[in-house]
Coordinates of C-alpha atoms and ligand atoms in Angstrom, one line a residue:
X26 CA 155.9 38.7 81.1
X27 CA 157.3 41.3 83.6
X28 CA 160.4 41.5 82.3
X29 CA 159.1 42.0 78.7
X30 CA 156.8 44.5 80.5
X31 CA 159.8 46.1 81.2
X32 CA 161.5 45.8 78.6
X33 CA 158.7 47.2 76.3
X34 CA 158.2 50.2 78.8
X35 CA 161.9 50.9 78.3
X36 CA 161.7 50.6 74.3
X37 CA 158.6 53.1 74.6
X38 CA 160.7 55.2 76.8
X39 CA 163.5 55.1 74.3
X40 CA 161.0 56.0 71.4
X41 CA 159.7 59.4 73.1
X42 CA 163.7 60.3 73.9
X43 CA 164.7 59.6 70.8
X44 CA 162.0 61.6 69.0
X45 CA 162.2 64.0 71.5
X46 CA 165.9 64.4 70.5
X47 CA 165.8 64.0 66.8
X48 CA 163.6 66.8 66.7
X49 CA 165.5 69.2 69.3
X50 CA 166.3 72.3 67.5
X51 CA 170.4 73.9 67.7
X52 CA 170.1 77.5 67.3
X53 CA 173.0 77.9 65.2
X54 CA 173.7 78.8 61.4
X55 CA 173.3 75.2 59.8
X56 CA 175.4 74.7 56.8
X57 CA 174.5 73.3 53.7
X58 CA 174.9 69.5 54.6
X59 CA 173.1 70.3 58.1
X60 CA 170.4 72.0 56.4
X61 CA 169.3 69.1 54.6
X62 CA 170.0 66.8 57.2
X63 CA 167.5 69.3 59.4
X64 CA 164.7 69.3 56.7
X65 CA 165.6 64.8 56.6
X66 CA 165.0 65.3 60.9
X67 CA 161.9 66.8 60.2
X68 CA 160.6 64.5 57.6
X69 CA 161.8 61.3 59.4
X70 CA 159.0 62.7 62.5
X71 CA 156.5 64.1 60.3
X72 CA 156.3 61.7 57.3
X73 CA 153.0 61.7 57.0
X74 CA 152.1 65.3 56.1
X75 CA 155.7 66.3 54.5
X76 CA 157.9 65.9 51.7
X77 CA 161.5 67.2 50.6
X78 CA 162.0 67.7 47.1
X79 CA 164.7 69.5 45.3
X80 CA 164.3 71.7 42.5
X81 CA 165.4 71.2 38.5
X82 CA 168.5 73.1 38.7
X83 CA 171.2 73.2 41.1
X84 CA 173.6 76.3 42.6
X85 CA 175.9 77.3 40.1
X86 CA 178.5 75.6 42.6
X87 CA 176.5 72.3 42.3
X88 CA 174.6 72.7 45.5
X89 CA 171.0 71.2 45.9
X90 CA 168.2 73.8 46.0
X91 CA 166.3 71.9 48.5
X92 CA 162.5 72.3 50.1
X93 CA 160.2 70.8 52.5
X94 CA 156.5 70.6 52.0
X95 CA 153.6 70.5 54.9
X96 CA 150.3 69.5 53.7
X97 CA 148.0 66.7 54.3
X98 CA 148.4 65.5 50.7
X99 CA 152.3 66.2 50.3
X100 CA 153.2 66.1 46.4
X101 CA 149.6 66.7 45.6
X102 CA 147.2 70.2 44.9
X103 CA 144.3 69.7 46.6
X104 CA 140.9 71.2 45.1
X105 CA 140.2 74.1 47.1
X106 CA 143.4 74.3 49.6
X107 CA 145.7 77.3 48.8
X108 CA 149.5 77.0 48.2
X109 CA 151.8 79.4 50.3
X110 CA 155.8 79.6 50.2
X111 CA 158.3 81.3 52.3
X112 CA 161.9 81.5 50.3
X113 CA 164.6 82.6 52.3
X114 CA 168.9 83.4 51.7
X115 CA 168.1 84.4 48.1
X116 CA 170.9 87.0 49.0
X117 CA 173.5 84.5 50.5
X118 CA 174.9 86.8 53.2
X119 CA 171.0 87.3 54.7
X120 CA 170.7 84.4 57.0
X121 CA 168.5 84.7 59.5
X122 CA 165.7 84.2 56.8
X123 CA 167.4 81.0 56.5
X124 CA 167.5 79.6 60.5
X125 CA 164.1 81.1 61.1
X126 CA 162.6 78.8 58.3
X127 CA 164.5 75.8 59.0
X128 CA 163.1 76.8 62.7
X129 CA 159.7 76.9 61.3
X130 CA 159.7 73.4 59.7
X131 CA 160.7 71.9 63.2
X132 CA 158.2 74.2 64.8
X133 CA 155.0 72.9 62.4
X134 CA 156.1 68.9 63.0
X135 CA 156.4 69.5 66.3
X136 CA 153.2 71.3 67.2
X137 CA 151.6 69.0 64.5
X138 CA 153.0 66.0 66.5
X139 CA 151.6 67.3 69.8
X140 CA 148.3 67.9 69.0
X141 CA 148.4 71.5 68.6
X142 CA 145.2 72.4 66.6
X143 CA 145.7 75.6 65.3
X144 CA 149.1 74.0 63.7
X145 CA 146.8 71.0 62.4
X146 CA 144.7 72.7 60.9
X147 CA 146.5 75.5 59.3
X148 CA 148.2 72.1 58.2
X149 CA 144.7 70.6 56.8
X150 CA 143.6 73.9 55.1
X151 CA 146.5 74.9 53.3
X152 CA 149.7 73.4 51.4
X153 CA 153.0 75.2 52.5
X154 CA 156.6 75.0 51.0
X155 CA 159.5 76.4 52.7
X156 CA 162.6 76.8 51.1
X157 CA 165.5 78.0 53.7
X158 CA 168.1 78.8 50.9
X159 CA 167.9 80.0 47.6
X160 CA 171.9 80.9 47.6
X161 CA 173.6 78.4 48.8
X162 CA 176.6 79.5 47.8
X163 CA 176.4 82.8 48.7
X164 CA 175.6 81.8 52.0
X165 CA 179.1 79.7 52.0
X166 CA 181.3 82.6 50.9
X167 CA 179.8 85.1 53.5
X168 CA 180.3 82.3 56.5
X169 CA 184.0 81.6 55.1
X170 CA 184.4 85.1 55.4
X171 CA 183.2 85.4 59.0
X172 CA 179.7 87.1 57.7
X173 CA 181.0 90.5 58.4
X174 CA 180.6 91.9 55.3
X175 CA 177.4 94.2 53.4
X176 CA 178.0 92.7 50.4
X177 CA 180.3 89.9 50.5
X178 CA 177.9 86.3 49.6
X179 CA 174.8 88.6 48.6
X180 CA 175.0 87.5 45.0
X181 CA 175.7 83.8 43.1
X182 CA 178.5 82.1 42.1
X183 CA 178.5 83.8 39.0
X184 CA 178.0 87.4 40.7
X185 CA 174.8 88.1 40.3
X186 CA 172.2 89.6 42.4
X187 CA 169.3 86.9 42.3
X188 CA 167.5 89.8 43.1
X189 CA 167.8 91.2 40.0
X190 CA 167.9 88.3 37.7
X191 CA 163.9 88.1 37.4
X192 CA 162.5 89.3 34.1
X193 CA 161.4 92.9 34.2
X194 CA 157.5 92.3 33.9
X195 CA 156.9 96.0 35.6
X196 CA 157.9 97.6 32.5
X197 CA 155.5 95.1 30.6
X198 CA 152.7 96.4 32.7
X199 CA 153.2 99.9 32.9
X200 CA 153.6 100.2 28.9
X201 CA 150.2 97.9 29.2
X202 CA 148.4 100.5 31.5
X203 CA 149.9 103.4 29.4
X204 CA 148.7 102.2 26.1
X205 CA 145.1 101.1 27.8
X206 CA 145.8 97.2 27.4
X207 CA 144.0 94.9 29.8
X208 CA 146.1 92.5 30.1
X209 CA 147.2 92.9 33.5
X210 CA 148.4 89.2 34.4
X211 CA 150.5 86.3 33.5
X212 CA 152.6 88.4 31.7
X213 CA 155.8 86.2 31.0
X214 CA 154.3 84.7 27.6
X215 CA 155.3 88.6 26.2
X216 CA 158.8 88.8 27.7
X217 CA 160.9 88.9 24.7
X218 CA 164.2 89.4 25.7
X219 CA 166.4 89.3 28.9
X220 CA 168.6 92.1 30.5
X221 CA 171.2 89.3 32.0
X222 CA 171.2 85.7 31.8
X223 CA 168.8 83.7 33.9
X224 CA 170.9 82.2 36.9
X225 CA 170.4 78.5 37.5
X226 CA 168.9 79.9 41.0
X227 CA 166.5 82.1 39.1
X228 CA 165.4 79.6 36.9
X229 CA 164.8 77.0 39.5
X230 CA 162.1 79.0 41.0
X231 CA 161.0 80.7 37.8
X232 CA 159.7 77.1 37.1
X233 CA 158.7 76.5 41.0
X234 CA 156.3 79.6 40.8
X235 CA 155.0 78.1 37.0
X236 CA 154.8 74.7 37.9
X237 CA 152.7 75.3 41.8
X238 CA 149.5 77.9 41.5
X239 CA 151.2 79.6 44.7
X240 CA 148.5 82.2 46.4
X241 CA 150.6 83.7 48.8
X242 CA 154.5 84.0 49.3
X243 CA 156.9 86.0 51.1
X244 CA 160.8 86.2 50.6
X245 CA 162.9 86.9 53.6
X246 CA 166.1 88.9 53.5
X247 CA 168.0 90.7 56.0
X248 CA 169.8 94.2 56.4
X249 CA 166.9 96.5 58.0
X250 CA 163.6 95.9 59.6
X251 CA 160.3 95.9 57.9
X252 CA 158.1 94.3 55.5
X253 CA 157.8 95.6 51.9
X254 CA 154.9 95.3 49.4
X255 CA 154.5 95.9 45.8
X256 CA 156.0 97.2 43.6
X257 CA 159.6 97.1 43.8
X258 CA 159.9 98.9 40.5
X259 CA 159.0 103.0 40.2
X260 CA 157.3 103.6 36.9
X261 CA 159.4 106.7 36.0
X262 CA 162.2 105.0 37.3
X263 CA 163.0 108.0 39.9
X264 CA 165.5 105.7 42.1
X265 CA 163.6 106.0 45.4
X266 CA 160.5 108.6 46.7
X267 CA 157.9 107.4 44.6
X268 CA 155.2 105.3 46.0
X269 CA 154.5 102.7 43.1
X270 CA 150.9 101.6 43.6
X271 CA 150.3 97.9 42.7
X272 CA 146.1 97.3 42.0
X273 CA 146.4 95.4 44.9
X274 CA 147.9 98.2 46.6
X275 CA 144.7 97.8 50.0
X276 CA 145.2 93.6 50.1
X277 CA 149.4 94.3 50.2
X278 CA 149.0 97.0 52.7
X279 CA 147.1 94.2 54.6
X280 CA 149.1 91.3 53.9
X281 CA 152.6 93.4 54.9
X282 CA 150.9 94.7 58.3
X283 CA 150.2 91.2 59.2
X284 CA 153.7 90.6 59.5
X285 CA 154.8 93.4 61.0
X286 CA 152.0 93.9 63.7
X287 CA 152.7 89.9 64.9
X288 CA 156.1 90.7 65.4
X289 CA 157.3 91.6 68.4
X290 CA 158.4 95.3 67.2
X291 CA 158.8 95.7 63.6
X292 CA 155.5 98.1 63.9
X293 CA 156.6 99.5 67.0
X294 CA 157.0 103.2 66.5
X295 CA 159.4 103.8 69.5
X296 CA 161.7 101.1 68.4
X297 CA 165.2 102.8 66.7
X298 CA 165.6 102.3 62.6
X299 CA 168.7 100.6 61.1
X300 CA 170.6 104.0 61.0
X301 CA 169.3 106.3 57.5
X302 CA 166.2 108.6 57.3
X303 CA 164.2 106.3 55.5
X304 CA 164.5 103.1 57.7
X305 CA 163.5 105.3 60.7
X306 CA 160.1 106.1 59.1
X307 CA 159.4 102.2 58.6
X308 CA 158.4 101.8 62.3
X309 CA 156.0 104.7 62.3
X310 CA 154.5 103.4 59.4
X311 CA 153.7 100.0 60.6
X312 CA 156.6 98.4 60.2
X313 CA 155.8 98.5 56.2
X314 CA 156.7 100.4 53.0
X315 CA 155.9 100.5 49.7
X316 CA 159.2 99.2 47.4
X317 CA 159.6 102.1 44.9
X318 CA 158.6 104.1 47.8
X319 CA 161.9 102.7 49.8
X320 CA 164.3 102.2 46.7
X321 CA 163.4 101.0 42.7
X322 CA 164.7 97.4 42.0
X323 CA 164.4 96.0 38.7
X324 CA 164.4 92.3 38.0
X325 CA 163.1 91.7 41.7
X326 CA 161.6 88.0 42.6
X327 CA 158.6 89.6 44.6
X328 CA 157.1 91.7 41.4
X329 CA 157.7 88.9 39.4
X330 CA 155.5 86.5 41.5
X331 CA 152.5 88.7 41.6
X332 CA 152.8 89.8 37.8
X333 CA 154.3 86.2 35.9
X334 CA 151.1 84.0 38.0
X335 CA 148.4 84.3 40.3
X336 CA 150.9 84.3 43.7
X337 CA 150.8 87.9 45.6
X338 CA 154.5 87.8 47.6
X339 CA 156.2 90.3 50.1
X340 CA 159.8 90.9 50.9
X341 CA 160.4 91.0 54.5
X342 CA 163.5 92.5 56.1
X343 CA 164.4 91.0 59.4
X344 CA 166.5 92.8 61.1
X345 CA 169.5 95.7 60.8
X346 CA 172.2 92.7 60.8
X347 CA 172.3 90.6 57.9
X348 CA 174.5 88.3 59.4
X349 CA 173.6 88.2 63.0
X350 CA 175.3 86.0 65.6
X351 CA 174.1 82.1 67.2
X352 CA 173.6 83.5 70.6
X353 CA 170.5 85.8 68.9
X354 CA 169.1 83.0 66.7
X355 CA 166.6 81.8 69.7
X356 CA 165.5 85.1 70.3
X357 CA 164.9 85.7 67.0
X358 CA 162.8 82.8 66.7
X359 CA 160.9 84.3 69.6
X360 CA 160.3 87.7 67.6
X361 CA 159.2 86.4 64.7
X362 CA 157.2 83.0 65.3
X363 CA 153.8 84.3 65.5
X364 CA 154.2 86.4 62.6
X365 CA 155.3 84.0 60.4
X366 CA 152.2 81.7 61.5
X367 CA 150.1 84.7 60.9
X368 CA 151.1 85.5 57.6
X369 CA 150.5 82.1 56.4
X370 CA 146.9 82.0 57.7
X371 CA 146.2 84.6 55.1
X372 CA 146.8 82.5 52.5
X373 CA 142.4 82.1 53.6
X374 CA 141.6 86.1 53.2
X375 CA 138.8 86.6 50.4
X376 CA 137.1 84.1 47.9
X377 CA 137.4 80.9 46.6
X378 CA 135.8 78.1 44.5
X379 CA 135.1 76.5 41.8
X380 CA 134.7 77.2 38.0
X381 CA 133.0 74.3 36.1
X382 CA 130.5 73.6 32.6
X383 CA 127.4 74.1 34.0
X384 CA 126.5 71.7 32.1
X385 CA 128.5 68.8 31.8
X386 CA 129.9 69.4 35.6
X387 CA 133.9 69.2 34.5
X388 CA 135.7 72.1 36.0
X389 CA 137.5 74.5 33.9
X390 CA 140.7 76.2 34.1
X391 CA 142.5 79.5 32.9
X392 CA 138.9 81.0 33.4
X393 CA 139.6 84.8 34.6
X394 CA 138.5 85.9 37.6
X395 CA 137.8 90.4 37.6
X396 CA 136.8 92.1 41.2
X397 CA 135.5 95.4 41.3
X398 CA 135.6 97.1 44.4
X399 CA 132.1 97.8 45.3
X400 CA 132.0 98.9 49.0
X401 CA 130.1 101.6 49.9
X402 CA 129.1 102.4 46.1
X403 CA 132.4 102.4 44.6
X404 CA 133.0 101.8 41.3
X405 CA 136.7 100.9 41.4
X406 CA 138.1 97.7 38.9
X407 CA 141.1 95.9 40.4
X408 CA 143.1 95.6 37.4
X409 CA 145.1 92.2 38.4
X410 CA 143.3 89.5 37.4
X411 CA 143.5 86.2 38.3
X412 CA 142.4 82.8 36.8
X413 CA 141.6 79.1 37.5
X414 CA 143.9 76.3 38.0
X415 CA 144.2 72.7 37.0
X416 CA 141.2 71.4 38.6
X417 CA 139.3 74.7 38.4
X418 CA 139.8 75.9 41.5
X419 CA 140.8 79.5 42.1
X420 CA 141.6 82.0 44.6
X421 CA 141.0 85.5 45.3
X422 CA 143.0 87.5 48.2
X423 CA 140.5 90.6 49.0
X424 CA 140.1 92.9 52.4
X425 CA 136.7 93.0 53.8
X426 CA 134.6 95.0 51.1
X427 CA 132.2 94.6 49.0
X428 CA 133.0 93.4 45.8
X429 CA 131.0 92.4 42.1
X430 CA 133.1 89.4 40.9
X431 CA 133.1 88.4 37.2
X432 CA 134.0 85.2 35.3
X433 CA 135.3 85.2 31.9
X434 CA 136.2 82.2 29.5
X435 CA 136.6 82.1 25.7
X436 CA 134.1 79.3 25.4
X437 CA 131.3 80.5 28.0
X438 CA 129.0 83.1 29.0
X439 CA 130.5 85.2 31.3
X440 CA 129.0 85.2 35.2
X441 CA 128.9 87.8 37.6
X442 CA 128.3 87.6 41.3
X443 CA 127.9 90.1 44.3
X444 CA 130.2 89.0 47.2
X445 CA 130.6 90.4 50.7
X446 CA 133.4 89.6 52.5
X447 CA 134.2 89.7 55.9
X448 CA 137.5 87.6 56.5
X449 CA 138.1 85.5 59.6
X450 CA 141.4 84.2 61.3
X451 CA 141.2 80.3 61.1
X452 CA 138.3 80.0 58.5
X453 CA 138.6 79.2 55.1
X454 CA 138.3 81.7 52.3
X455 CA 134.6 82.6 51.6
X456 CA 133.3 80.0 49.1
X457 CA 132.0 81.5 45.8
X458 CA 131.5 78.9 43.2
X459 CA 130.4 80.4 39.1
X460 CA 128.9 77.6 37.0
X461 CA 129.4 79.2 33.1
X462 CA 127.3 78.5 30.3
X463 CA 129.2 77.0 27.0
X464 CA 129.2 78.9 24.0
X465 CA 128.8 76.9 21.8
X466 CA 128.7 73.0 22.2
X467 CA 130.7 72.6 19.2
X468 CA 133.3 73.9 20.9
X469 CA 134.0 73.1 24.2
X470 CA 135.5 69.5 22.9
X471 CA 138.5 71.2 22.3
X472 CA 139.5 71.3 25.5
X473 CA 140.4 74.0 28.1
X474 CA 143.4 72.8 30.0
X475 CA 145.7 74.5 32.2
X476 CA 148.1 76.3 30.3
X477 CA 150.3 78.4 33.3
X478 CA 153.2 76.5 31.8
X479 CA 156.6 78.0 30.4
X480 CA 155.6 78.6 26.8
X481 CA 157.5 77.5 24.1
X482 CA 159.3 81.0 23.4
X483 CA 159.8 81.6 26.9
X484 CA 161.3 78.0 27.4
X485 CA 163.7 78.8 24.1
X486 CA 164.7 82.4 25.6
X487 CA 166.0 80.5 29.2
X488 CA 167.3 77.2 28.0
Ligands
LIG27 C1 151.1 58.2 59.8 O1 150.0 57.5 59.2 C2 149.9 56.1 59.6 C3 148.8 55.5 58.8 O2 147.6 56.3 58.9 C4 149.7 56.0 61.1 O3 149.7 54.7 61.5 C5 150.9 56.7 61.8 O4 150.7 56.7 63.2 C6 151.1 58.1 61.3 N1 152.3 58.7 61.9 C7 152.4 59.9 62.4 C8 153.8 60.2 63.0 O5 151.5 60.6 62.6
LIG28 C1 182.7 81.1 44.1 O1 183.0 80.1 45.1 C2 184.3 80.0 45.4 C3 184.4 78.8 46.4 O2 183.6 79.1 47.5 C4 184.8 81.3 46.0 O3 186.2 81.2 46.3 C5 184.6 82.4 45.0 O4 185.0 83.6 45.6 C6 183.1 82.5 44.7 N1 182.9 83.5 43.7 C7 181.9 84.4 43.8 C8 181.8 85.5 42.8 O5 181.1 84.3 44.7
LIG29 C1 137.6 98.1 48.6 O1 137.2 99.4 49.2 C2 137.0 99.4 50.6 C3 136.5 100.8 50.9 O2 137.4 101.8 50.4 C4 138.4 99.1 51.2 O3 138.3 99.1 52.6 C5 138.9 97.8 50.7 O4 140.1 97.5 51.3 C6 138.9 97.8 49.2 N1 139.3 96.4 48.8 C7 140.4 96.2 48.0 C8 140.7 94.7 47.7 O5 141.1 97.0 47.5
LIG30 ZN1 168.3 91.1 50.5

């Protein structure tokens, strides 16, 4: 008995070590094999609430685009529980993105493991994908070329700027808002032609962001220090200078400044820019900037997310070195931990519920949700709209304000609703539920699916 006493103690003993050590983080630049092998580490501790999966397409170089998913449900939407992504090393020379995310996916098992309970139940509330490299390849050329380099490894294999590679829906909208057409979003179904080519790299995530009803999403680069909002794109196309309000313009302003002001200086206005005029007014303004206000980018992942589905992403920049050495990597981590944590709590920020018949119960998708700003007797339309998702669940990022929501669908009555909302760190999303009225009871057998799927013409342009 004693000595299988002992011998058990010793196993138990061995168990904690070993998990201990399986989950110790190297601060180092992991390569494309240890990457995986990281994300595998993770799983192996933490099956219960992840799951790795790859996306369709691989690196034009034949590299896995691999992520790692934390929820309580992995592989499944939950009713009600927003989905957040961070996507890092899109620009393949940009890696700190890259180790602070694979940092991050230790970091939530870990804390999950120990009992932490904010972790747990930012872990309950809210499905989140990470994805620590969009380029691999890139990412090998700059490392084989010492990562000294401003440009070397920013694009693919083929050389092009992933970047760039999105379709342009800015210039759909703005030709919308000039010619007074609502439709303001979801606006791939009218792309009819593409600048370049779609990159395997692009169109791995193109169907990521269709396939997932993403809420929130940031994509982490490298090469100055600050987080950017939309959009990216000017509407005169003036190459920098011209501040190019989104309709979301107070929620990004909020979402960007909840990076910057968690981290330990990106919003410090003593701390130095990364050396030109413009990066040394980034800190002064809360570490954040408008993207057209900074410099115009067309073809840009972050514009695309917030116009092509109902996602609202920011491009953070981490730091003045793109490439910066092992010895910082843990001090890095340091600077930017509670900032990433913090930006994934707002994924919770504003409304959410439920659409459903109100009479036969069933929930109903691709029902549009409108806001108009109504604080302090404004009169103000938000002119992004978004809609309900497979199970008829939606989700509405919105600063404190007061706000009249309204509900349309083809085959109901449309419903409004007064909302005040307050926002709290750690709570769920105010609940606001619309039960619609059908038309006509003729025709609601036709069915009202979920229809945020690559359309036909759109499938035929990228295949
Ligand atoms: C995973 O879930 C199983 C079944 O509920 C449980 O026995 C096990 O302890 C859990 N593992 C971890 C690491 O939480
Ligand atoms: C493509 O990858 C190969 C092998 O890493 C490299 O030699 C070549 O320079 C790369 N080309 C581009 C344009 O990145
Ligand atoms: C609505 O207006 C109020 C008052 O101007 C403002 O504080 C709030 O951020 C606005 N909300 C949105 C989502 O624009
Ligand atoms: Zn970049």
């Amino acid at each position: 008995m004693v000595r299988y006493a002992r011998i058990s103690r010793f196993v138990s003993l061995f168990f904690v070590l070993f998990v201990r050590e399986t989950l110790q983080f190297q601060y180092k630049h992991h390569s494309n094999e240890e990457l995986i092998e990281t994300l595998e580490e993770v799983h192996q501790n933490c099956p219960n609430v992840t799951r790795i999966y790859e996306l369709s397409e691989r690196s034009v170089r034949g590299v896995p685009l691999w992520l790692i998913e934390f929820a309580n449900m992995p592989g499944h939407h939950e009713r009600l529980k927003p989905e957040f992504k961070y996507i890092a090393n899109m620009h393949g020379n940009e890696v700190l993105g890259r180790e602070l995310i694979l940092r991050l996916a230790v970091y939530l098992c870990e804390a999950y493991l120990n009992g932490d309970k904010e972790i747990q139940s930012l872990i309950s509330m809210t499905r989140i994908h990470l994805m620590p490299s969009m380029n691999p390849d890139g990412w090998q050329l700059a490392t084989d070329t010492g990562g000294k380099d401003y440009l070397i490894g920013r694009t693919n294999n083929n050389s092009i700027d992933l970047n760039r590679n999105f379709p342009d829906l800015d210039r759909i909208m703005f030709s919308n808002e000039l010619n007074h057409i609502h439709h303001n979003h979801h606006l791939l179904q009218d792309v009819s032609s593409l600048r370049q080519p779609l990159q395997p790299e692009t169109k791995a995530v193109i169907r990521l962001i269709m396939a997932i009803p993403f809420v929130l999403s940031a994509n982490l680069h490298g090469g100055d220090l600050v987080a950017n909002y939309p959009y990216d794109e000017s509407r005169s196309g003036a190459q920098q200078d011209e501040y190019s309000v989104a309709p979301d313009d107070e929620t990004f302003r909020h979402l960007a400044l909840s990076y910057s002001l968690y981290h330990v200086d990106m919003a410090d206005p003593k701390r130095k820019g990364c050396g030109d005029s413009r990066s040394d007014q980034f800190a002064k303004q809360g570490g954040i900037t408008n993207g057209a206000q900074w410099y115009n980018l067309q073809g840009g992942m972050q514009d695309f997310n917030y116009l092509s589905s109902n996602d609202f992403e920011i491009t953070l920049e981490l730091g003045c070195e793109k490439y910066p050495p092992n010895h910082v990597l843990m001090h890095e981590w340091k600077r930017n931990k509670n900032a990433l944590v913090n930006f994934i709590w707002q994924s919770h920020i504003g409304i959410k519920g439920m659409i459903y018949n109100l009479k036969t119960k069933e929930p109903i998708s691709n029902a549009i949700i409108h806001v108009r700003n109504v604080t302090n007797g404004l009169h103000k339309d938000i002119k992004h709209d978004v809609t309900s998702v497979h199970d008829g669940d939606y989700y509405r990022l919105l600063t404190p304000g007061q706000y009249k929501v309204t509900v349309t669908h083809e085959k109901f009555y449309p419903r409004s609703k007064i909302v005040v909302v307050k926002n709290s760190l750690y709570m769920p999303a105010l609940r606001v539920d619309f039960g619609l009225r059908p038309l006509s009871p003729l025709r609601i057998q036709e069915g009202y699916g979920y229809s945020m799927q690559i359309s036909n013409s759109f499938e035929s342009l990228i295949s």
